[in-house]
Amino acid sequence: MMVRESELDFKSMPKIELHAHLTGSISRQCLHEIWQGKKAIGATDLEDPLLIMPPGRHDYDLKTFFPLFSSYIYNLVNDAASVEHSTKSVFRDFAQDGVVYLELRTTPRAMPSAGLDKAGYVRTVLRALDAAARETPTLHARLILSIDRRNTLAEALEVVSLATAFRDQGVVAIDLCGDPMKGDVSLFTPAVEKARAAGLKVTIHFAEAEASASEAELATIMAWMPHRLGHVIHVPDAVKRQISARTGIGLELCLSCNVHAKMIVGSFEAHHFGEWWRVEGPVVVPCTDDVGVFESPLSNEWMLIQKHFQLRREEVLTLARKGIDVIFGGDDEKERLRSILWQERAS
Ligand SMILES: [Zn+2]
């Protein structure tokens, strides 16, 4: 029997975001506000972010994306006040988009000119998340600390130590991210082992580019037994079979980012979301990655999924609910999310 599907309002649908880089999630408007504040007191020589990143420009690829951060955004967001302001702004943006649970990730950065060491940076982010959560209690946020592929082992171990030290304040996991053209991930095995031993969860940027999809790299990462994988683009069939066999592994898939940055061949309908979302075992979670750069909020990612892969309403709701199983926020949080996400009637 043909039943007309009722329209889903993706903005009001309660959503879970598990792969969002804090700095990459800062909106252009927020960067502009920070810039204005600094410019007014002569504290920056940088150009207006609205000129550097014109609204509507999304064609950042792997060659232009990382320099945007290293040569611009990190120089603008470079003290406690701007970290706090931008973190609160990112939190509010996700809340306004109907996100009810958010895992942000960030690479601990020392800001010596502002008197912040890496621990001070993490403390500032957590304080801002706390303040934002008091304003908007519908959204619960947790923090993931990222190891950068360019890090030394000592730096990676420091990230794990920070994550461990701030565990009771909302840090739940470590991540490995950064320019996929750089680094040899096998260097980080002791850091990942230390994180797991400390009870931290592990999520890894996986096969994001051909350069980071060698057989050796993928085998190393799979041997770490990560709880979740991000992107999962350039994956050979044998590794796909391994992933499929790992029941309960989370796959953080980021459609707009992959399409706009030309990380996949073709457009949305060619995205590997189509290949993974029905596979039994792994749990697919649509995520934004860097909503500040690609300007596609999570509600829009769900809209794109429905549009390009023709998911029925019930399939959308089932997929959204499955995401609960792979959050790092603990059992109480899962319980809270179940009570929220199951309110959405599938009628
Ligand atoms: Zn990412």
mmCIF file of C-alpha atoms and ligand atoms in Angstrom:
data_model
loop_
_atom_site.group_PDB
_atom_site.id
_atom_site.type_symbol
_atom_site.label_atom_id
_atom_site.label_comp_id
_atom_site.label_asym_id
_atom_site.label_seq_id
_atom_site.Cartn_x
_atom_site.Cartn_y
_atom_site.Cartn_z
ATOM 1 C CA MET A 1 0.000 0.000 0.000
ATOM 2 C CA MET A 2 1.350 3.442 -0.876
ATOM 3 C CA VAL A 3 1.407 5.728 2.115
ATOM 4 C CA ARG A 4 2.373 9.320 1.609
ATOM 5 C CA GLU A 5 5.387 10.068 3.763
ATOM 6 C CA SER A 6 4.817 12.931 6.150
ATOM 7 C CA GLU A 7 7.514 15.582 6.008
ATOM 8 C CA LEU A 8 10.213 15.460 8.651
ATOM 9 C CA ASP A 9 11.339 18.732 10.125
ATOM 10 C CA PHE A 10 15.047 18.054 10.453
ATOM 11 C CA LYS A 11 15.724 21.154 12.506
ATOM 12 C CA SER A 12 13.303 20.201 15.240
ATOM 13 C CA MET A 13 14.236 16.503 15.062
ATOM 14 C CA PRO A 14 16.471 15.796 18.120
ATOM 15 C CA LYS A 15 19.934 15.018 16.777
ATOM 16 C CA ILE A 16 23.288 13.658 17.906
ATOM 17 C CA GLU A 17 26.549 15.154 16.625
ATOM 18 C CA LEU A 18 29.677 13.079 17.177
ATOM 19 C CA HIS A 19 32.243 14.465 14.740
ATOM 20 C CA ALA A 20 32.608 18.221 15.041
ATOM 21 C CA HIS A 21 35.944 20.019 15.309
ATOM 22 C CA LEU A 22 35.578 22.923 17.713
ATOM 23 C CA THR A 23 37.591 25.467 15.738
ATOM 24 C CA GLY A 24 36.204 24.342 12.384
ATOM 25 C CA SER A 25 32.688 24.716 13.755
ATOM 26 C CA ILE A 26 33.036 28.434 14.538
ATOM 27 C CA SER A 27 30.721 30.387 12.262
ATOM 28 C CA ARG A 28 32.066 33.139 10.039
ATOM 29 C CA GLN A 29 29.870 35.593 11.940
ATOM 30 C CA CYS A 30 31.432 34.601 15.263
ATOM 31 C CA LEU A 31 34.958 34.885 13.808
ATOM 32 C CA HIS A 32 33.982 38.306 12.498
ATOM 33 C CA GLU A 33 32.818 39.392 15.970
ATOM 34 C CA ILE A 34 36.089 38.239 17.522
ATOM 35 C CA TRP A 35 38.012 40.061 14.793
ATOM 36 C CA GLN A 36 35.997 43.272 15.310
ATOM 37 C CA GLY A 37 36.671 43.194 19.046
ATOM 38 C CA LYS A 38 40.406 42.774 18.504
ATOM 39 C CA LYS A 39 40.596 45.302 15.680
ATOM 40 C CA ALA A 40 38.901 47.948 17.848
ATOM 41 C CA ILE A 41 41.726 47.781 20.383
ATOM 42 C CA GLY A 42 44.501 47.307 17.826
ATOM 43 C CA ALA A 43 45.072 43.702 18.889
ATOM 44 C CA THR A 44 45.135 42.143 15.414
ATOM 45 C CA ASP A 45 46.576 42.832 11.970
ATOM 46 C CA LEU A 46 44.576 40.041 10.373
ATOM 47 C CA GLU A 47 42.049 40.725 7.646
ATOM 48 C CA ASP A 48 38.325 40.455 8.286
ATOM 49 C CA PRO A 49 37.315 36.750 8.323
ATOM 50 C CA LEU A 50 34.368 37.610 6.084
ATOM 51 C CA LEU A 51 36.925 38.537 3.387
ATOM 52 C CA ILE A 52 39.194 35.556 4.064
ATOM 53 C CA MET A 53 36.261 33.106 4.104
ATOM 54 C CA PRO A 54 33.480 34.732 2.071
ATOM 55 C CA PRO A 55 30.052 33.417 3.104
ATOM 56 C CA GLY A 56 28.956 30.822 0.567
ATOM 57 C CA ARG A 57 32.495 29.730 -0.282
ATOM 58 C CA HIS A 58 32.807 26.043 0.545
ATOM 59 C CA ASP A 59 35.337 24.731 -1.952
ATOM 60 C CA TYR A 60 38.115 24.183 0.557
ATOM 61 C CA ASP A 61 40.108 21.096 -0.352
ATOM 62 C CA LEU A 62 42.872 19.349 1.565
ATOM 63 C CA LYS A 63 45.421 21.828 0.176
ATOM 64 C CA THR A 64 43.574 24.968 1.289
ATOM 65 C CA PHE A 65 41.695 23.693 4.329
ATOM 66 C CA PHE A 66 44.555 23.099 6.776
ATOM 67 C CA PRO A 67 46.433 26.357 5.967
ATOM 68 C CA LEU A 68 43.199 28.261 6.643
ATOM 69 C CA PHE A 69 43.543 27.129 10.249
ATOM 70 C CA SER A 70 47.313 27.280 10.705
ATOM 71 C CA SER A 71 47.764 30.680 9.077
ATOM 72 C CA TYR A 72 44.497 32.376 9.944
ATOM 73 C CA ILE A 73 41.905 31.024 12.402
ATOM 74 C CA TYR A 74 44.451 29.888 15.013
ATOM 75 C CA ASN A 75 45.969 33.377 14.909
ATOM 76 C CA LEU A 76 42.594 34.990 15.470
ATOM 77 C CA VAL A 77 41.298 32.638 18.167
ATOM 78 C CA ASN A 78 44.436 32.880 20.255
ATOM 79 C CA ASP A 79 43.524 33.773 23.824
ATOM 80 C CA ALA A 80 41.177 32.688 26.615
ATOM 81 C CA ALA A 81 38.521 35.284 25.778
ATOM 82 C CA SER A 82 38.246 34.305 22.102
ATOM 83 C CA VAL A 83 38.355 30.563 22.898
ATOM 84 C CA GLU A 84 35.567 31.029 25.419
ATOM 85 C CA HIS A 85 33.476 33.261 23.158
ATOM 86 C CA SER A 86 33.803 30.926 20.164
ATOM 87 C CA THR A 87 33.145 27.756 22.184
ATOM 88 C CA LYS A 88 29.908 29.205 23.565
ATOM 89 C CA SER A 89 28.901 30.341 20.105
ATOM 90 C CA VAL A 90 29.509 26.863 18.629
ATOM 91 C CA PHE A 91 27.470 25.286 21.429
ATOM 92 C CA ARG A 92 24.573 27.700 20.828
ATOM 93 C CA ASP A 93 24.655 27.088 17.056
ATOM 94 C CA PHE A 94 24.328 23.336 17.549
ATOM 95 C CA ALA A 95 21.575 23.795 20.150
ATOM 96 C CA GLN A 96 19.629 26.065 17.798
ATOM 97 C CA ASP A 97 19.887 23.413 15.098
ATOM 98 C CA GLY A 98 18.124 20.894 17.335
ATOM 99 C CA VAL A 99 21.216 19.005 18.473
ATOM 100 C CA VAL A 100 20.615 17.453 21.916
ATOM 101 C CA TYR A 101 23.964 15.717 22.355
ATOM 102 C CA LEU A 102 27.282 16.995 21.060
ATOM 103 C CA GLU A 103 30.808 15.638 21.133
ATOM 104 C CA LEU A 104 33.208 18.393 20.162
ATOM 105 C CA ARG A 105 36.827 17.642 19.460
ATOM 106 C CA THR A 106 39.846 19.879 19.695
ATOM 107 C CA THR A 107 43.619 19.599 19.574
ATOM 108 C CA PRO A 108 45.049 21.096 22.779
ATOM 109 C CA ARG A 109 46.905 24.264 21.800
ATOM 110 C CA ALA A 110 49.265 26.268 23.966
ATOM 111 C CA MET A 111 48.841 30.026 23.607
ATOM 112 C CA PRO A 112 52.000 31.314 25.271
ATOM 113 C CA SER A 113 51.421 34.986 24.400
ATOM 114 C CA ALA A 114 48.080 34.737 26.228
ATOM 115 C CA GLY A 115 49.576 32.850 29.175
ATOM 116 C CA LEU A 116 47.729 29.623 28.359
ATOM 117 C CA ASP A 117 49.411 26.245 28.302
ATOM 118 C CA LYS A 118 47.666 23.195 26.819
ATOM 119 C CA ALA A 119 45.969 22.344 30.121
ATOM 120 C CA GLY A 120 44.816 25.956 30.417
ATOM 121 C CA TYR A 121 43.352 25.749 26.919
ATOM 122 C CA VAL A 122 41.406 22.569 27.728
ATOM 123 C CA ARG A 123 40.206 24.104 31.006
ATOM 124 C CA THR A 124 38.988 27.202 29.133
ATOM 125 C CA VAL A 125 37.035 25.124 26.604
ATOM 126 C CA LEU A 126 35.443 23.020 29.353
ATOM 127 C CA ARG A 127 34.523 26.126 31.348
ATOM 128 C CA ALA A 128 32.868 27.659 28.289
ATOM 129 C CA LEU A 129 30.931 24.442 27.578
ATOM 130 C CA ASP A 130 29.776 24.413 31.178
ATOM 131 C CA ALA A 131 28.592 28.010 31.040
ATOM 132 C CA ALA A 132 26.813 27.400 27.717
ATOM 133 C CA ALA A 133 25.109 24.281 29.100
ATOM 134 C CA ARG A 134 23.704 26.280 31.996
ATOM 135 C CA GLU A 135 22.130 28.698 29.481
ATOM 136 C CA THR A 136 20.843 25.904 27.239
ATOM 137 C CA PRO A 137 20.240 22.749 29.294
ATOM 138 C CA THR A 138 18.612 20.879 26.377
ATOM 139 C CA LEU A 139 22.050 20.259 24.863
ATOM 140 C CA HIS A 140 24.633 18.115 26.628
ATOM 141 C CA ALA A 141 28.210 18.344 25.382
ATOM 142 C CA ARG A 142 31.347 16.274 25.874
ATOM 143 C CA LEU A 143 34.892 16.893 24.712
ATOM 144 C CA ILE A 144 37.309 14.736 22.711
ATOM 145 C CA LEU A 145 41.000 15.681 22.672
ATOM 146 C CA SER A 146 42.737 15.200 19.349
ATOM 147 C CA ILE A 147 46.238 14.093 18.587
ATOM 148 C CA ASP A 148 47.509 15.812 15.443
ATOM 149 C CA ARG A 149 49.155 13.596 12.834
ATOM 150 C CA ARG A 150 52.166 15.913 12.926
ATOM 151 C CA ASN A 151 52.642 15.394 16.679
ATOM 152 C CA THR A 152 55.618 13.601 18.145
ATOM 153 C CA LEU A 153 54.923 10.611 20.374
ATOM 154 C CA ALA A 154 55.706 12.804 23.407
ATOM 155 C CA GLU A 155 53.077 15.323 22.279
ATOM 156 C CA ALA A 156 50.554 12.549 21.662
ATOM 157 C CA LEU A 157 51.186 11.134 25.134
ATOM 158 C CA GLU A 158 50.629 14.612 26.548
ATOM 159 C CA VAL A 159 47.193 14.713 24.864
ATOM 160 C CA VAL A 160 46.356 11.379 26.514
ATOM 161 C CA SER A 161 47.526 12.695 29.897
ATOM 162 C CA LEU A 162 45.331 15.786 29.495
ATOM 163 C CA ALA A 163 42.350 13.686 28.461
ATOM 164 C CA THR A 164 42.872 11.503 31.526
ATOM 165 C CA ALA A 165 43.298 14.483 33.842
ATOM 166 C CA PHE A 166 40.086 16.127 32.603
ATOM 167 C CA ARG A 167 37.989 12.967 32.412
ATOM 168 C CA ASP A 168 35.762 13.875 35.322
ATOM 169 C CA GLN A 169 35.139 17.278 33.731
ATOM 170 C CA GLY A 170 33.720 16.065 30.440
ATOM 171 C CA VAL A 171 36.574 14.697 28.330
ATOM 172 C CA VAL A 172 35.525 11.293 27.048
ATOM 173 C CA ALA A 173 37.948 10.232 24.325
ATOM 174 C CA ILE A 174 40.956 10.859 22.146
ATOM 175 C CA ASP A 175 40.997 11.310 18.389
ATOM 176 C CA LEU A 176 43.689 11.285 15.723
ATOM 177 C CA CYS A 177 43.240 13.971 13.091
ATOM 178 C CA GLY A 178 45.067 16.556 11.005
ATOM 179 C CA ASP A 179 46.498 16.761 7.522
ATOM 180 C CA PRO A 180 46.208 13.237 6.023
ATOM 181 C CA MET A 181 49.275 13.929 3.875
ATOM 182 C CA LYS A 182 51.393 14.113 7.018
ATOM 183 C CA GLY A 183 52.691 11.696 9.615
ATOM 184 C CA ASP A 184 53.143 7.985 10.247
ATOM 185 C CA VAL A 185 50.362 6.814 12.536
ATOM 186 C CA SER A 186 52.237 3.753 13.824
ATOM 187 C CA LEU A 187 54.203 6.218 15.944
ATOM 188 C CA PHE A 188 51.096 6.737 18.079
ATOM 189 C CA THR A 189 50.395 3.132 19.060
ATOM 190 C CA PRO A 190 51.727 3.607 22.627
ATOM 191 C CA ALA A 191 49.552 6.720 23.059
ATOM 192 C CA VAL A 192 46.397 4.921 21.924
ATOM 193 C CA GLU A 193 47.211 1.971 24.184
ATOM 194 C CA LYS A 194 47.705 4.324 27.114
ATOM 195 C CA ALA A 195 44.373 6.013 26.408
ATOM 196 C CA ARG A 196 42.525 2.699 26.267
ATOM 197 C CA ALA A 197 44.200 1.560 29.488
ATOM 198 C CA ALA A 198 42.989 4.768 31.151
ATOM 199 C CA GLY A 199 39.418 3.949 30.113
ATOM 200 C CA LEU A 200 39.180 6.621 27.435
ATOM 201 C CA LYS A 201 37.317 5.936 24.197
ATOM 202 C CA VAL A 202 39.109 6.141 20.865
ATOM 203 C CA THR A 203 37.945 7.596 17.567
ATOM 204 C CA ILE A 204 40.218 7.908 14.550
ATOM 205 C CA HIS A 205 40.129 9.780 11.232
ATOM 206 C CA PHE A 206 40.261 6.805 8.899
ATOM 207 C CA ALA A 207 41.171 6.661 5.189
ATOM 208 C CA GLU A 208 40.241 10.306 4.789
ATOM 209 C CA ALA A 209 42.514 10.669 1.746
ATOM 210 C CA GLU A 210 44.429 8.231 -0.424
ATOM 211 C CA ALA A 211 47.610 9.353 1.346
ATOM 212 C CA SER A 212 46.196 8.154 4.666
ATOM 213 C CA ALA A 213 44.765 4.904 3.349
ATOM 214 C CA SER A 214 47.811 2.719 2.868
ATOM 215 C CA GLU A 215 47.351 -0.928 3.756
ATOM 216 C CA ALA A 216 49.850 -0.491 6.613
ATOM 217 C CA GLU A 217 48.102 2.557 8.077
ATOM 218 C CA LEU A 218 44.644 0.996 7.970
ATOM 219 C CA ALA A 219 45.953 -2.238 9.529
ATOM 220 C CA THR A 220 47.670 -0.278 12.307
ATOM 221 C CA ILE A 221 44.497 1.657 13.107
ATOM 222 C CA MET A 222 42.230 -1.397 12.976
ATOM 223 C CA ALA A 223 44.591 -3.132 15.419
ATOM 224 C CA TRP A 224 44.016 -0.280 17.875
ATOM 225 C CA MET A 225 40.389 -1.487 18.078
ATOM 226 C CA PRO A 226 38.940 2.030 17.849
ATOM 227 C CA HIS A 227 35.402 2.542 19.108
ATOM 228 C CA ARG A 228 34.572 4.799 16.185
ATOM 229 C CA LEU A 229 36.035 5.745 12.806
ATOM 230 C CA GLY A 230 35.664 9.076 11.031
ATOM 231 C CA HIS A 231 35.155 9.537 7.257
ATOM 232 C CA VAL A 232 35.991 5.954 6.116
ATOM 233 C CA ILE A 233 36.467 6.974 2.478
ATOM 234 C CA HIS A 234 39.312 5.144 0.724
ATOM 235 C CA VAL A 235 38.676 1.706 2.166
ATOM 236 C CA PRO A 236 39.625 -1.479 0.294
ATOM 237 C CA ASP A 237 37.068 -4.295 0.291
ATOM 238 C CA ALA A 238 39.028 -6.463 2.733
ATOM 239 C CA VAL A 239 39.037 -3.665 5.303
ATOM 240 C CA LYS A 240 35.348 -2.976 4.630
ATOM 241 C CA ARG A 241 34.669 -6.580 5.579
ATOM 242 C CA GLN A 242 36.662 -6.159 8.793
ATOM 243 C CA ILE A 243 34.675 -3.042 9.690
ATOM 244 C CA SER A 244 31.396 -4.781 8.899
ATOM 245 C CA ALA A 245 32.343 -7.580 11.292
ATOM 246 C CA ARG A 246 32.904 -5.159 14.191
ATOM 247 C CA THR A 247 29.463 -4.984 15.696
ATOM 248 C CA GLY A 248 28.832 -1.695 17.418
ATOM 249 C CA ILE A 249 31.682 0.265 15.861
ATOM 250 C CA GLY A 250 30.569 3.819 15.082
ATOM 251 C CA LEU A 251 31.101 5.349 11.631
ATOM 252 C CA GLU A 252 31.069 9.149 11.636
ATOM 253 C CA LEU A 253 30.194 10.099 8.059
ATOM 254 C CA CYS A 254 30.402 13.707 6.893
ATOM 255 C CA LEU A 255 28.640 14.243 3.566
ATOM 256 C CA SER A 256 28.926 17.954 2.793
ATOM 257 C CA CYS A 257 32.534 18.155 3.910
ATOM 258 C CA ASN A 258 33.505 15.191 1.702
ATOM 259 C CA VAL A 259 31.610 16.539 -1.308
ATOM 260 C CA HIS A 260 32.680 20.203 -1.053
ATOM 261 C CA ALA A 261 36.310 19.315 -0.322
ATOM 262 C CA LYS A 262 36.234 16.839 -3.240
ATOM 263 C CA MET A 263 37.375 14.031 -0.956
ATOM 264 C CA ILE A 264 35.080 11.677 -2.842
ATOM 265 C CA VAL A 265 34.495 11.320 -6.561
ATOM 266 C CA GLY A 266 31.066 12.596 -7.546
ATOM 267 C CA SER A 267 28.393 14.337 -5.564
ATOM 268 C CA PHE A 268 26.097 13.446 -2.679
ATOM 269 C CA GLU A 269 24.459 10.443 -4.330
ATOM 270 C CA ALA A 270 27.930 8.903 -4.770
ATOM 271 C CA HIS A 271 28.773 9.257 -1.069
ATOM 272 C CA HIS A 272 29.617 6.032 0.763
ATOM 273 C CA PHE A 273 26.820 6.782 3.223
ATOM 274 C CA GLY A 274 24.692 4.940 0.676
ATOM 275 C CA GLU A 275 26.885 1.887 1.007
ATOM 276 C CA TRP A 276 27.078 1.820 4.812
ATOM 277 C CA TRP A 277 23.828 2.967 6.319
ATOM 278 C CA ARG A 278 22.011 -0.352 5.980
ATOM 279 C CA VAL A 279 24.951 -2.584 6.900
ATOM 280 C CA GLU A 280 24.278 -4.610 10.046
ATOM 281 C CA GLY A 281 26.985 -4.269 12.692
ATOM 282 C CA PRO A 282 28.531 -0.810 12.319
ATOM 283 C CA VAL A 283 26.449 2.187 13.386
ATOM 284 C CA VAL A 284 26.412 5.093 10.932
ATOM 285 C CA VAL A 285 26.121 8.579 12.389
ATOM 286 C CA PRO A 286 25.818 11.581 10.045
ATOM 287 C CA CYS A 287 28.095 14.398 11.263
ATOM 288 C CA THR A 288 29.164 17.873 10.150
ATOM 289 C CA ASP A 289 32.973 17.824 10.664
ATOM 290 C CA ASP A 290 33.497 21.587 10.164
ATOM 291 C CA VAL A 291 30.185 23.409 9.932
ATOM 292 C CA GLY A 292 31.952 26.782 10.198
ATOM 293 C CA VAL A 293 33.790 26.127 6.953
ATOM 294 C CA PHE A 294 31.207 24.163 4.962
ATOM 295 C CA GLU A 295 28.126 25.937 6.401
ATOM 296 C CA SER A 296 25.927 22.854 6.364
ATOM 297 C CA PRO A 297 24.370 22.374 9.813
ATOM 298 C CA LEU A 298 23.469 18.888 10.995
ATOM 299 C CA SER A 299 19.789 19.381 10.110
ATOM 300 C CA ASN A 300 20.881 20.012 6.528
ATOM 301 C CA GLU A 301 23.048 16.881 6.507
ATOM 302 C CA TRP A 302 19.962 14.836 7.427
ATOM 303 C CA MET A 303 17.958 16.612 4.750
ATOM 304 C CA LEU A 304 20.648 15.757 2.180
ATOM 305 C CA ILE A 305 20.638 12.129 3.289
ATOM 306 C CA GLN A 306 16.908 11.851 2.892
ATOM 307 C CA LYS A 307 16.990 13.619 -0.447
ATOM 308 C CA HIS A 308 19.848 11.686 -2.028
ATOM 309 C CA PHE A 309 19.268 8.255 -0.526
ATOM 310 C CA GLN A 310 15.474 8.343 -0.277
ATOM 311 C CA LEU A 311 15.244 7.218 3.320
ATOM 312 C CA ARG A 312 11.702 6.790 4.544
ATOM 313 C CA ARG A 313 10.642 8.625 7.679
ATOM 314 C CA GLU A 314 10.861 5.488 9.799
ATOM 315 C CA GLU A 315 14.350 4.760 8.437
ATOM 316 C CA VAL A 316 15.527 8.268 9.336
ATOM 317 C CA LEU A 317 14.218 7.927 12.879
ATOM 318 C CA THR A 318 15.698 4.445 13.302
ATOM 319 C CA LEU A 319 19.096 5.641 12.099
ATOM 320 C CA ALA A 320 19.003 8.678 14.405
ATOM 321 C CA ARG A 321 18.197 6.459 17.381
ATOM 322 C CA LYS A 322 20.926 3.930 16.582
ATOM 323 C CA GLY A 323 23.472 6.723 17.014
ATOM 324 C CA ILE A 324 22.804 6.652 20.763
ATOM 325 C CA ASP A 325 24.613 3.302 21.015
ATOM 326 C CA VAL A 326 27.949 4.777 19.919
ATOM 327 C CA ILE A 327 28.115 7.980 21.947
ATOM 328 C CA PHE A 328 30.944 8.226 24.464
ATOM 329 C CA GLY A 329 28.839 10.002 27.093
ATOM 330 C CA GLY A 330 27.968 6.999 29.282
ATOM 331 C CA ASP A 331 24.834 5.066 30.219
ATOM 332 C CA ASP A 332 22.912 7.870 31.936
ATOM 333 C CA GLU A 333 23.329 10.047 28.874
ATOM 334 C CA LYS A 334 22.199 7.182 26.616
ATOM 335 C CA GLU A 335 19.106 6.810 28.788
ATOM 336 C CA ARG A 336 18.346 10.526 28.521
ATOM 337 C CA LEU A 337 18.767 10.426 24.745
ATOM 338 C CA ARG A 338 16.526 7.382 24.420
ATOM 339 C CA SER A 339 13.757 9.221 26.246
ATOM 340 C CA ILE A 340 14.176 12.202 23.893
ATOM 341 C CA LEU A 341 14.661 10.433 20.560
ATOM 342 C CA TRP A 342 11.885 7.930 21.113
ATOM 343 C CA GLN A 343 9.394 10.758 21.675
ATOM 344 C CA GLU A 344 9.525 11.458 17.952
ATOM 345 C CA ARG A 345 6.533 9.486 16.720
ATOM 346 C CA ALA A 346 6.945 7.515 13.582
ATOM 347 C CA SER A 347 3.363 8.015 12.548
HETATM 348 ZN ZN ZN B 1 37.266 15.516 11.125
#
